Every structure is written in structure tokens, then in C-alpha cells.
Amino acid sequence: MATEPPLLFVLDLAGTFAFALNGALTAVRAARLDIVGVITLGMVTALGGGTVRDLLLDALPPATFIDLRYLAVAAAGALIAFGLSFRLERLAMPITVLDAVGLSVFAVLGAHKALELGFGVVQAVIVGAITGVGGGTIRDMMIGRIPTVLRSELYAIPALTGAAGIAAAHSVGHDGLVTALGAAAVCFVIRMLGVRFDLHAPRPPGHRRPDGSDDPAGDR
């Protein structure tokens, strides 16, 4: 990861920080864990997707354990969430925006790494999506709930779209920073539109929300 263009590297670290914040806040709010649990969940959320990516690609040891800046940024985000959890509630939207940046960059860089290692387009798209949503999925499984990516919001779809964008560009010979930023921007816009308008992936007809109310998304 250290060979990434500087801008993508900065965005990558920003996404890592935001994922750590979200993971740690989930630990505080949903699971009421102690400091060890909060930091663990924050770091798993921030680093889990990239670690799974590298294991799938046989790119060992995982980048997280080569560049300690990722570990440091993830730990810092988790510690801040632990110490300032009540105040951070007021910053929900900025954190969501940073989280969308992280999702976008992770998905694009995950797909790009797969392509660089000689994997095909389909494999790259899958790996890119896993990089983006893997950490949050592991987090939810650790606290015993259905992963958010499987039950609400537009999250996997933006990740798949961003990964598919860079994979498609690569297949026609277009690589580079501009292409990566464009694919990440598409992912980011779709994710934020989902947040802004409370959009969800289609659900089975007659599906009800956990609170028992009718879910209009089920009819789309």
C-alpha cells in the first residue's frame, strides 16, 4: 500500500480512521463493551476488510502488518471513540461521510490490487467489495447481529459499483490515479444518496422492518 499515489494513501488512512471510529462507536452503543472490546472492535472494523483481501489474494503478510501506520491510525480512531463517544454522537454525519470515503477507497484499492496481481475482472470486483464491507461484517458477527450490509442501506452496492468501475477501466487499458478517483467518486455518490434519501436494496414483497412497520422498499 505504501506505493499508492499520495492522495489515495491519505484517503486510505482517512477511511481507516473513520471505520475505526464507527466500529468503536458500535461497540459502545450496541454492545456496551469495555475499553479492550471497544478498541478491538474498532480495529477489526478498520483493518478486517484489507486483511481478508490479502489472504484471498495470497499477498502475505497482509499490508496491515507491513505498514504500521494503519494499525496506529485504527487504534487512534478507536481510542477517540472510546473517550469521546457521547460527543461524537453530534458528529454523526461527518463520520458517515468519512465512512463513505473509506468504503469508496477500500473498494477501489482492493479491486486494483487484485488486478495488479493478475486476477480477472470478476475476481477483482468481488475482492474490492469484500475489502470495503469486510471489516463491518466481521464486527457485526463478533457482537452477534446480522451484518448491516445484509439487512439495510446501500452499502454493498456502492462498493460493487466502485470496484466494477475500476475493473472495467482496467480491462480497456485505462489505469491511473484519475481512473481510481473516478471509480471511488461513483461509489461515494451512490452511498451518500442512499444515506440522504434512506434508500435500501430491494427486499422481498411484504417485508417488514425490525420494528414491525411496513417496509416500502420491499415493493420496489
PDB file of N, CA and C in Angstrom, residues 63-155:
ATOM      1  N   ALA A  63      -0.944  -6.317   4.295  1.00  0.00           N
ATOM      2  CA  ALA A  63      -0.364  -4.974   4.282  1.00  0.00           C
ATOM      3  C   ALA A  63      -0.443  -4.305   5.647  1.00  0.00           C
ATOM      4  N   THR A  64      -1.479  -4.626   6.412  1.00  0.00           N
ATOM      5  CA  THR A  64      -1.651  -4.044   7.736  1.00  0.00           C
ATOM      6  C   THR A  64      -0.449  -4.302   8.637  1.00  0.00           C
ATOM      7  N   PHE A  65       0.170  -5.465   8.478  1.00  0.00           N
ATOM      8  CA  PHE A  65       1.280  -5.844   9.348  1.00  0.00           C
ATOM      9  C   PHE A  65       2.633  -5.430   8.779  1.00  0.00           C
ATOM     10  N   ILE A  66       2.608  -4.870   7.585  1.00  0.00           N
ATOM     11  CA  ILE A  66       3.835  -4.358   6.992  1.00  0.00           C
ATOM     12  C   ILE A  66       3.978  -2.867   7.272  1.00  0.00           C
ATOM     13  N   ASP A  67       2.879  -2.127   7.091  1.00  0.00           N
ATOM     14  CA  ASP A  67       2.869  -0.682   7.315  1.00  0.00           C
ATOM     15  C   ASP A  67       2.114  -0.402   8.611  1.00  0.00           C
ATOM     16  N   LEU A  68       2.859  -0.116   9.667  1.00  0.00           N
ATOM     17  CA  LEU A  68       2.247   0.054  10.986  1.00  0.00           C
ATOM     18  C   LEU A  68       1.433   1.332  11.107  1.00  0.00           C
ATOM     19  N   ARG A  69       1.494   2.190  10.107  1.00  0.00           N
ATOM     20  CA  ARG A  69       0.662   3.399  10.147  1.00  0.00           C
ATOM     21  C   ARG A  69      -0.825   3.057  10.169  1.00  0.00           C
ATOM     22  N   TYR A  70      -1.188   1.970   9.504  1.00  0.00           N
ATOM     23  CA  TYR A  70      -2.593   1.568   9.510  1.00  0.00           C
ATOM     24  C   TYR A  70      -3.030   1.131  10.911  1.00  0.00           C
ATOM     25  N   LEU A  71      -2.204   0.356  11.562  1.00  0.00           N
ATOM     26  CA  LEU A  71      -2.505  -0.049  12.930  1.00  0.00           C
ATOM     27  C   LEU A  71      -2.614   1.155  13.846  1.00  0.00           C
ATOM     28  N   ALA A  72      -1.684   2.114  13.693  1.00  0.00           N
ATOM     29  CA  ALA A  72      -1.684   3.296  14.553  1.00  0.00           C
ATOM     30  C   ALA A  72      -2.929   4.142  14.338  1.00  0.00           C
ATOM     31  N   VAL A  73      -3.305   4.355  13.075  1.00  0.00           N
ATOM     32  CA  VAL A  73      -4.490   5.169  12.772  1.00  0.00           C
ATOM     33  C   VAL A  73      -5.759   4.483  13.274  1.00  0.00           C
ATOM     34  N   ALA A  74      -5.850   3.172  13.091  1.00  0.00           N
ATOM     35  CA  ALA A  74      -7.025   2.441  13.562  1.00  0.00           C
ATOM     36  C   ALA A  74      -7.130   2.492  15.079  1.00  0.00           C
ATOM     37  N   ALA A  75      -6.012   2.303  15.763  1.00  0.00           N
ATOM     38  CA  ALA A  75      -6.021   2.359  17.223  1.00  0.00           C
ATOM     39  C   ALA A  75      -6.395   3.750  17.714  1.00  0.00           C
ATOM     40  N   ALA A  76      -5.887   4.786  17.033  1.00  0.00           N
ATOM     41  CA  ALA A  76      -6.205   6.161  17.429  1.00  0.00           C
ATOM     42  C   ALA A  76      -7.696   6.440  17.271  1.00  0.00           C
ATOM     43  N   GLY A  77      -8.283   6.003  16.155  1.00  0.00           N
ATOM     44  CA  GLY A  77      -9.722   6.205  15.944  1.00  0.00           C
ATOM     45  C   GLY A  77     -10.547   5.502  17.001  1.00  0.00           C
ATOM     46  N   ALA A  78     -10.164   4.281  17.352  1.00  0.00           N
ATOM     47  CA  ALA A  78     -10.902   3.531  18.368  1.00  0.00           C
ATOM     48  C   ALA A  78     -10.783   4.190  19.740  1.00  0.00           C
ATOM     49  N   LEU A  79      -9.595   4.669  20.082  1.00  0.00           N
ATOM     50  CA  LEU A  79      -9.397   5.334  21.373  1.00  0.00           C
ATOM     51  C   LEU A  79     -10.198   6.627  21.463  1.00  0.00           C
ATOM     52  N   ILE A  80     -10.221   7.389  20.378  1.00  0.00           N
ATOM     53  CA  ILE A  80     -11.000   8.637  20.374  1.00  0.00           C
ATOM     54  C   ILE A  80     -12.478   8.331  20.559  1.00  0.00           C
ATOM     55  N   ALA A  81     -12.966   7.306  19.882  1.00  0.00           N
ATOM     56  CA  ALA A  81     -14.372   6.933  20.030  1.00  0.00           C
ATOM     57  C   ALA A  81     -14.679   6.508  21.461  1.00  0.00           C
ATOM     58  N   PHE A  82     -13.758   5.793  22.077  1.00  0.00           N
ATOM     59  CA  PHE A  82     -13.969   5.355  23.459  1.00  0.00           C
ATOM     60  C   PHE A  82     -14.024   6.560  24.405  1.00  0.00           C
ATOM     61  N   GLY A  83     -13.112   7.490  24.246  1.00  0.00           N
ATOM     62  CA  GLY A  83     -13.032   8.609  25.171  1.00  0.00           C
ATOM     63  C   GLY A  83     -14.064   9.693  24.950  1.00  0.00           C
ATOM     64  N   LEU A  84     -14.536   9.814  23.700  1.00  0.00           N
ATOM     65  CA  LEU A  84     -15.441  10.920  23.370  1.00  0.00           C
ATOM     66  C   LEU A  84     -16.740  10.422  22.755  1.00  0.00           C
ATOM     67  N   SER A  85     -17.185   9.246  23.149  1.00  0.00           N
ATOM     68  CA  SER A  85     -18.330   8.630  22.488  1.00  0.00           C
ATOM     69  C   SER A  85     -19.586   9.491  22.521  1.00  0.00           C
ATOM     70  N   PHE A  86     -19.852  10.160  23.637  1.00  0.00           N
ATOM     71  CA  PHE A  86     -21.072  10.959  23.724  1.00  0.00           C
ATOM     72  C   PHE A  86     -20.981  12.199  22.840  1.00  0.00           C
ATOM     73  N   ARG A  87     -19.830  12.816  22.788  1.00  0.00           N
ATOM     74  CA  ARG A  87     -19.660  13.994  21.934  1.00  0.00           C
ATOM     75  C   ARG A  87     -19.670  13.631  20.452  1.00  0.00           C
ATOM     76  N   LEU A  88     -19.144  12.458  20.128  1.00  0.00           N
ATOM     77  CA  LEU A  88     -19.084  12.052  18.725  1.00  0.00           C
ATOM     78  C   LEU A  88     -20.473  11.812  18.138  1.00  0.00           C
ATOM     79  N   GLU A  89     -21.458  11.578  19.002  1.00  0.00           N
ATOM     80  CA  GLU A  89     -22.825  11.407  18.505  1.00  0.00           C
ATOM     81  C   GLU A  89     -23.278  12.633  17.720  1.00  0.00           C
ATOM     82  N   ARG A  90     -22.775  13.819  18.104  1.00  0.00           N
ATOM     83  CA  ARG A  90     -23.155  15.054  17.416  1.00  0.00           C
ATOM     84  C   ARG A  90     -22.497  15.155  16.044  1.00  0.00           C
ATOM     85  N   LEU A  91     -21.494  14.343  15.807  1.00  0.00           N
ATOM     86  CA  LEU A  91     -20.768  14.390  14.544  1.00  0.00           C
ATOM     87  C   LEU A  91     -21.120  13.198  13.666  1.00  0.00           C
ATOM     88  N   ALA A  92     -22.350  12.717  13.803  1.00  0.00           N
ATOM     89  CA  ALA A  92     -22.746  11.505  13.086  1.00  0.00           C
ATOM     90  C   ALA A  92     -22.599  11.667  11.573  1.00  0.00           C
ATOM     91  N   MET A  93     -23.034  12.805  11.027  1.00  0.00           N
ATOM     92  CA  MET A  93     -22.960  12.970   9.579  1.00  0.00           C
ATOM     93  C   MET A  93     -21.534  13.094   9.071  1.00  0.00           C
ATOM     94  N   PRO A  94     -20.667  13.919   9.696  1.00  0.00           N
ATOM     95  CA  PRO A  94     -19.272  13.938   9.230  1.00  0.00           C
ATOM     96  C   PRO A  94     -18.613  12.568   9.291  1.00  0.00           C
ATOM     97  N   ILE A  95     -18.918  11.789  10.327  1.00  0.00           N
ATOM     98  CA  ILE A  95     -18.342  10.457  10.428  1.00  0.00           C
ATOM     99  C   ILE A  95     -18.893   9.555   9.330  1.00  0.00           C
ATOM    100  N   THR A  96     -20.181   9.712   9.010  1.00  0.00           N
ATOM    101  CA  THR A  96     -20.780   8.943   7.920  1.00  0.00           C
ATOM    102  C   THR A  96     -20.126   9.281   6.589  1.00  0.00           C
ATOM    103  N   VAL A  97     -19.833  10.559   6.391  1.00  0.00           N
ATOM    104  CA  VAL A  97     -19.165  10.984   5.152  1.00  0.00           C
ATOM    105  C   VAL A  97     -17.774  10.358   5.073  1.00  0.00           C
ATOM    106  N   LEU A  98     -17.034  10.415   6.173  1.00  0.00           N
ATOM    107  CA  LEU A  98     -15.708   9.796   6.189  1.00  0.00           C
ATOM    108  C   LEU A  98     -15.809   8.290   5.957  1.00  0.00           C
ATOM    109  N   ASP A  99     -16.827   7.685   6.531  1.00  0.00           N
ATOM    110  CA  ASP A  99     -17.039   6.256   6.343  1.00  0.00           C
ATOM    111  C   ASP A  99     -17.285   5.944   4.864  1.00  0.00           C
ATOM    112  N   ALA A 100     -18.046   6.810   4.192  1.00  0.00           N
ATOM    113  CA  ALA A 100     -18.300   6.622   2.759  1.00  0.00           C
ATOM    114  C   ALA A 100     -17.012   6.783   1.955  1.00  0.00           C
ATOM    115  N   VAL A 101     -16.159   7.705   2.381  1.00  0.00           N
ATOM    116  CA  VAL A 101     -14.851   7.852   1.736  1.00  0.00           C
ATOM    117  C   VAL A 101     -14.052   6.560   1.901  1.00  0.00           C
ATOM    118  N   GLY A 102     -14.046   6.027   3.118  1.00  0.00           N
ATOM    119  CA  GLY A 102     -13.323   4.786   3.369  1.00  0.00           C
ATOM    120  C   GLY A 102     -13.859   3.635   2.532  1.00  0.00           C
ATOM    121  N   LEU A 103     -15.173   3.495   2.486  1.00  0.00           N
ATOM    122  CA  LEU A 103     -15.786   2.443   1.678  1.00  0.00           C
ATOM    123  C   LEU A 103     -15.347   2.555   0.227  1.00  0.00           C
ATOM    124  N   SER A 104     -15.375   3.780  -0.297  1.00  0.00           N
ATOM    125  CA  SER A 104     -15.046   4.014  -1.706  1.00  0.00           C
ATOM    126  C   SER A 104     -13.593   3.681  -2.003  1.00  0.00           C
ATOM    127  N   VAL A 105     -12.699   4.200  -1.169  1.00  0.00           N
ATOM    128  CA  VAL A 105     -11.273   3.980  -1.401  1.00  0.00           C
ATOM    129  C   VAL A 105     -10.910   2.513  -1.200  1.00  0.00           C
ATOM    130  N   PHE A 106     -11.448   1.901  -0.157  1.00  0.00           N
ATOM    131  CA  PHE A 106     -11.141   0.497   0.104  1.00  0.00           C
ATOM    132  C   PHE A 106     -11.597  -0.392  -1.050  1.00  0.00           C
ATOM    133  N   ALA A 107     -12.815  -0.153  -1.551  1.00  0.00           N
ATOM    134  CA  ALA A 107     -13.348  -0.974  -2.641  1.00  0.00           C
ATOM    135  C   ALA A 107     -12.496  -0.834  -3.899  1.00  0.00           C
ATOM    136  N   VAL A 108     -12.128   0.403  -4.215  1.00  0.00           N
ATOM    137  CA  VAL A 108     -11.346   0.643  -5.429  1.00  0.00           C
ATOM    138  C   VAL A 108      -9.933   0.088  -5.292  1.00  0.00           C
ATOM    139  N   LEU A 109      -9.287   0.341  -4.172  1.00  0.00           N
ATOM    140  CA  LEU A 109      -7.922  -0.147  -3.985  1.00  0.00           C
ATOM    141  C   LEU A 109      -7.880  -1.671  -3.874  1.00  0.00           C
ATOM    142  N   GLY A 110      -8.924  -2.264  -3.285  1.00  0.00           N
ATOM    143  CA  GLY A 110      -8.977  -3.717  -3.210  1.00  0.00           C
ATOM    144  C   GLY A 110      -9.052  -4.339  -4.594  1.00  0.00           C
ATOM    145  N   ALA A 111      -9.920  -3.776  -5.448  1.00  0.00           N
ATOM    146  CA  ALA A 111     -10.032  -4.285  -6.814  1.00  0.00           C
ATOM    147  C   ALA A 111      -8.741  -4.040  -7.591  1.00  0.00           C
ATOM    148  N   HIS A 112      -8.148  -2.870  -7.395  1.00  0.00           N
ATOM    149  CA  HIS A 112      -6.906  -2.532  -8.099  1.00  0.00           C
ATOM    150  C   HIS A 112      -5.779  -3.487  -7.715  1.00  0.00           C
ATOM    151  N   LYS A 113      -5.695  -3.835  -6.449  1.00  0.00           N
ATOM    152  CA  LYS A 113      -4.644  -4.747  -6.011  1.00  0.00           C
ATOM    153  C   LYS A 113      -4.832  -6.122  -6.639  1.00  0.00           C
ATOM    154  N   ALA A 114      -6.065  -6.576  -6.715  1.00  0.00           N
ATOM    155  CA  ALA A 114      -6.332  -7.872  -7.346  1.00  0.00           C
ATOM    156  C   ALA A 114      -5.922  -7.857  -8.815  1.00  0.00           C
ATOM    157  N   LEU A 115      -6.231  -6.768  -9.511  1.00  0.00           N
ATOM    158  CA  LEU A 115      -5.866  -6.661 -10.920  1.00  0.00           C
ATOM    159  C   LEU A 115      -4.354  -6.614 -11.100  1.00  0.00           C
ATOM    160  N   GLU A 116      -3.674  -5.897 -10.205  1.00  0.00           N
ATOM    161  CA  GLU A 116      -2.213  -5.815 -10.285  1.00  0.00           C
ATOM    162  C   GLU A 116      -1.552  -7.179 -10.097  1.00  0.00           C
ATOM    163  N   LEU A 117      -2.186  -8.024  -9.305  1.00  0.00           N
ATOM    164  CA  LEU A 117      -1.632  -9.351  -9.037  1.00  0.00           C
ATOM    165  C   LEU A 117      -2.046 -10.375 -10.085  1.00  0.00           C
ATOM    166  N   GLY A 118      -2.745  -9.919 -11.134  1.00  0.00           N
ATOM    167  CA  GLY A 118      -3.070 -10.794 -12.252  1.00  0.00           C
ATOM    168  C   GLY A 118      -4.406 -11.492 -12.186  1.00  0.00           C
ATOM    169  N   PHE A 119      -5.258 -11.133 -11.238  1.00  0.00           N
ATOM    170  CA  PHE A 119      -6.577 -11.755 -11.147  1.00  0.00           C
ATOM    171  C   PHE A 119      -7.514 -11.139 -12.192  1.00  0.00           C
ATOM    172  N   GLY A 120      -8.573 -11.862 -12.512  1.00  0.00           N
ATOM    173  CA  GLY A 120      -9.512 -11.402 -13.516  1.00  0.00           C
ATOM    174  C   GLY A 120     -10.447 -10.317 -13.007  1.00  0.00           C
ATOM    175  N   VAL A 121     -11.253  -9.790 -13.922  1.00  0.00           N
ATOM    176  CA  VAL A 121     -12.164  -8.691 -13.598  1.00  0.00           C
ATOM    177  C   VAL A 121     -13.193  -9.106 -12.552  1.00  0.00           C
ATOM    178  N   VAL A 122     -13.799 -10.267 -12.724  1.00  0.00           N
ATOM    179  CA  VAL A 122     -14.831 -10.715 -11.777  1.00  0.00           C
ATOM    180  C   VAL A 122     -14.237 -10.888 -10.384  1.00  0.00           C
ATOM    181  N   GLN A 123     -13.092 -11.535 -10.326  1.00  0.00           N
ATOM    182  CA  GLN A 123     -12.440 -11.723  -9.031  1.00  0.00           C
ATOM    183  C   GLN A 123     -12.081 -10.383  -8.393  1.00  0.00           C
ATOM    184  N   ALA A 124     -11.645  -9.430  -9.208  1.00  0.00           N
ATOM    185  CA  ALA A 124     -11.282  -8.112  -8.693  1.00  0.00           C
ATOM    186  C   ALA A 124     -12.487  -7.390  -8.104  1.00  0.00           C
ATOM    187  N   VAL A 125     -13.620  -7.493  -8.759  1.00  0.00           N
ATOM    188  CA  VAL A 125     -14.839  -6.841  -8.251  1.00  0.00           C
ATOM    189  C   VAL A 125     -15.244  -7.444  -6.909  1.00  0.00           C
ATOM    190  N   ILE A 126     -15.187  -8.769  -6.828  1.00  0.00           N
ATOM    191  CA  ILE A 126     -15.556  -9.438  -5.579  1.00  0.00           C
ATOM    192  C   ILE A 126     -14.596  -9.040  -4.457  1.00  0.00           C
ATOM    193  N   VAL A 127     -13.311  -9.066  -4.752  1.00  0.00           N
ATOM    194  CA  VAL A 127     -12.318  -8.713  -3.737  1.00  0.00           C
ATOM    195  C   VAL A 127     -12.459  -7.256  -3.321  1.00  0.00           C
ATOM    196  N   GLY A 128     -12.732  -6.373  -4.279  1.00  0.00           N
ATOM    197  CA  GLY A 128     -12.927  -4.964  -3.949  1.00  0.00           C
ATOM    198  C   GLY A 128     -14.088  -4.757  -2.996  1.00  0.00           C
ATOM    199  N   ALA A 129     -15.206  -5.419  -3.280  1.00  0.00           N
ATOM    200  CA  ALA A 129     -16.371  -5.295  -2.403  1.00  0.00           C
ATOM    201  C   ALA A 129     -16.077  -5.853  -1.019  1.00  0.00           C
ATOM    202  N   ILE A 130     -15.391  -6.989  -0.968  1.00  0.00           N
ATOM    203  CA  ILE A 130     -15.052  -7.580   0.326  1.00  0.00           C
ATOM    204  C   ILE A 130     -14.152  -6.645   1.122  1.00  0.00           C
ATOM    205  N   THR A 131     -13.209  -5.995   0.443  1.00  0.00           N
ATOM    206  CA  THR A 131     -12.336  -5.047   1.130  1.00  0.00           C
ATOM    207  C   THR A 131     -13.141  -3.923   1.762  1.00  0.00           C
ATOM    208  N   GLY A 132     -14.170  -3.453   1.043  1.00  0.00           N
ATOM    209  CA  GLY A 132     -14.966  -2.346   1.550  1.00  0.00           C
ATOM    210  C   GLY A 132     -15.889  -2.717   2.694  1.00  0.00           C
ATOM    211  N   VAL A 133     -16.511  -3.876   2.624  1.00  0.00           N
ATOM    212  CA  VAL A 133     -17.543  -4.223   3.614  1.00  0.00           C
ATOM    213  C   VAL A 133     -17.086  -5.280   4.612  1.00  0.00           C
ATOM    214  N   GLY A 134     -15.897  -5.861   4.391  1.00  0.00           N
ATOM    215  CA  GLY A 134     -15.473  -6.986   5.223  1.00  0.00           C
ATOM    216  C   GLY A 134     -15.309  -6.657   6.689  1.00  0.00           C
ATOM    217  N   GLY A 135     -14.696  -5.508   6.985  1.00  0.00           N
ATOM    218  CA  GLY A 135     -14.466  -5.147   8.382  1.00  0.00           C
ATOM    219  C   GLY A 135     -15.755  -4.986   9.160  1.00  0.00           C
ATOM    220  N   GLY A 136     -16.735  -4.292   8.559  1.00  0.00           N
ATOM    221  CA  GLY A 136     -18.013  -4.101   9.232  1.00  0.00           C
ATOM    222  C   GLY A 136     -18.769  -5.406   9.406  1.00  0.00           C
ATOM    223  N   THR A 137     -18.614  -6.310   8.439  1.00  0.00           N
ATOM    224  CA  THR A 137     -19.274  -7.611   8.542  1.00  0.00           C
ATOM    225  C   THR A 137     -18.694  -8.425   9.693  1.00  0.00           C
ATOM    226  N   ILE A 138     -17.368  -8.444   9.795  1.00  0.00           N
ATOM    227  CA  ILE A 138     -16.727  -9.158  10.907  1.00  0.00           C
ATOM    228  C   ILE A 138     -17.147  -8.552  12.240  1.00  0.00           C
ATOM    229  N   ARG A 139     -17.188  -7.212  12.298  1.00  0.00           N
ATOM    230  CA  ARG A 139     -17.618  -6.513  13.518  1.00  0.00           C
ATOM    231  C   ARG A 139     -18.999  -6.971  13.962  1.00  0.00           C
ATOM    232  N   ASP A 140     -19.952  -6.975  13.030  1.00  0.00           N
ATOM    233  CA  ASP A 140     -21.319  -7.339  13.388  1.00  0.00           C
ATOM    234  C   ASP A 140     -21.411  -8.792  13.840  1.00  0.00           C
ATOM    235  N   MET A 141     -20.665  -9.662  13.195  1.00  0.00           N
ATOM    236  CA  MET A 141     -20.675 -11.073  13.602  1.00  0.00           C
ATOM    237  C   MET A 141     -20.081 -11.240  14.996  1.00  0.00           C
ATOM    238  N   MET A 142     -19.082 -10.424  15.339  1.00  0.00           N
ATOM    239  CA  MET A 142     -18.460 -10.528  16.661  1.00  0.00           C
ATOM    240  C   MET A 142     -19.410 -10.124  17.782  1.00  0.00           C
ATOM    241  N   ILE A 143     -20.371  -9.226  17.475  1.00  0.00           N
ATOM    242  CA  ILE A 143     -21.310  -8.806  18.516  1.00  0.00           C
ATOM    243  C   ILE A 143     -22.663  -9.503  18.360  1.00  0.00           C
ATOM    244  N   GLY A 144     -22.710 -10.521  17.500  1.00  0.00           N
ATOM    245  CA  GLY A 144     -23.882 -11.375  17.419  1.00  0.00           C
ATOM    246  C   GLY A 144     -25.089 -10.781  16.746  1.00  0.00           C
ATOM    247  N   ARG A 145     -24.896 -10.013  15.676  1.00  0.00           N
ATOM    248  CA  ARG A 145     -26.048  -9.500  14.945  1.00  0.00           C
ATOM    249  C   ARG A 145     -25.845  -9.707  13.446  1.00  0.00           C
ATOM    250  N   ILE A 146     -26.964  -9.708  12.710  1.00  0.00           N
ATOM    251  CA  ILE A 146     -26.885  -9.859  11.260  1.00  0.00           C
ATOM    252  C   ILE A 146     -26.105  -8.676  10.704  1.00  0.00           C
ATOM    253  N   PRO A 147     -25.097  -8.917   9.881  1.00  0.00           N
ATOM    254  CA  PRO A 147     -24.303  -7.803   9.353  1.00  0.00           C
ATOM    255  C   PRO A 147     -25.168  -6.736   8.691  1.00  0.00           C
ATOM    256  N   THR A 148     -24.841  -5.487   8.977  1.00  0.00           N
ATOM    257  CA  THR A 148     -25.596  -4.364   8.429  1.00  0.00           C
ATOM    258  C   THR A 148     -25.670  -4.423   6.915  1.00  0.00           C
ATOM    259  N   VAL A 149     -24.590  -4.848   6.288  1.00  0.00           N
ATOM    260  CA  VAL A 149     -24.535  -4.862   4.828  1.00  0.00           C
ATOM    261  C   VAL A 149     -25.574  -5.808   4.229  1.00  0.00           C
ATOM    262  N   LEU A 150     -26.067  -6.761   5.012  1.00  0.00           N
ATOM    263  CA  LEU A 150     -27.042  -7.731   4.513  1.00  0.00           C
ATOM    264  C   LEU A 150     -28.481  -7.343   4.812  1.00  0.00           C
ATOM    265  N   ARG A 151     -28.690  -6.300   5.600  1.00  0.00           N
ATOM    266  CA  ARG A 151     -30.066  -6.036   6.023  1.00  0.00           C
ATOM    267  C   ARG A 151     -30.529  -4.599   5.861  1.00  0.00           C
ATOM    268  N   SER A 152     -29.661  -3.654   5.577  1.00  0.00           N
ATOM    269  CA  SER A 152     -30.132  -2.273   5.470  1.00  0.00           C
ATOM    270  C   SER A 152     -29.158  -1.424   4.686  1.00  0.00           C
ATOM    271  N   GLU A 153     -29.676  -0.354   4.138  1.00  0.00           N
ATOM    272  CA  GLU A 153     -28.901   0.694   3.475  1.00  0.00           C
ATOM    273  C   GLU A 153     -28.209   0.215   2.202  1.00  0.00           C
ATOM    274  N   LEU A 154     -27.816   1.191   1.404  1.00  0.00           N
ATOM    275  CA  LEU A 154     -26.993   0.911   0.229  1.00  0.00           C
ATOM    276  C   LEU A 154     -25.540   0.929   0.668  1.00  0.00           C
ATOM    277  N   TYR A 155     -24.963  -0.232   0.811  1.00  0.00           N
ATOM    278  CA  TYR A 155     -23.572  -0.321   1.255  1.00  0.00           C
ATOM    279  C   TYR A 155     -22.780  -1.252   0.339  1.00  0.00           C
TER     280      TYR A 155
END
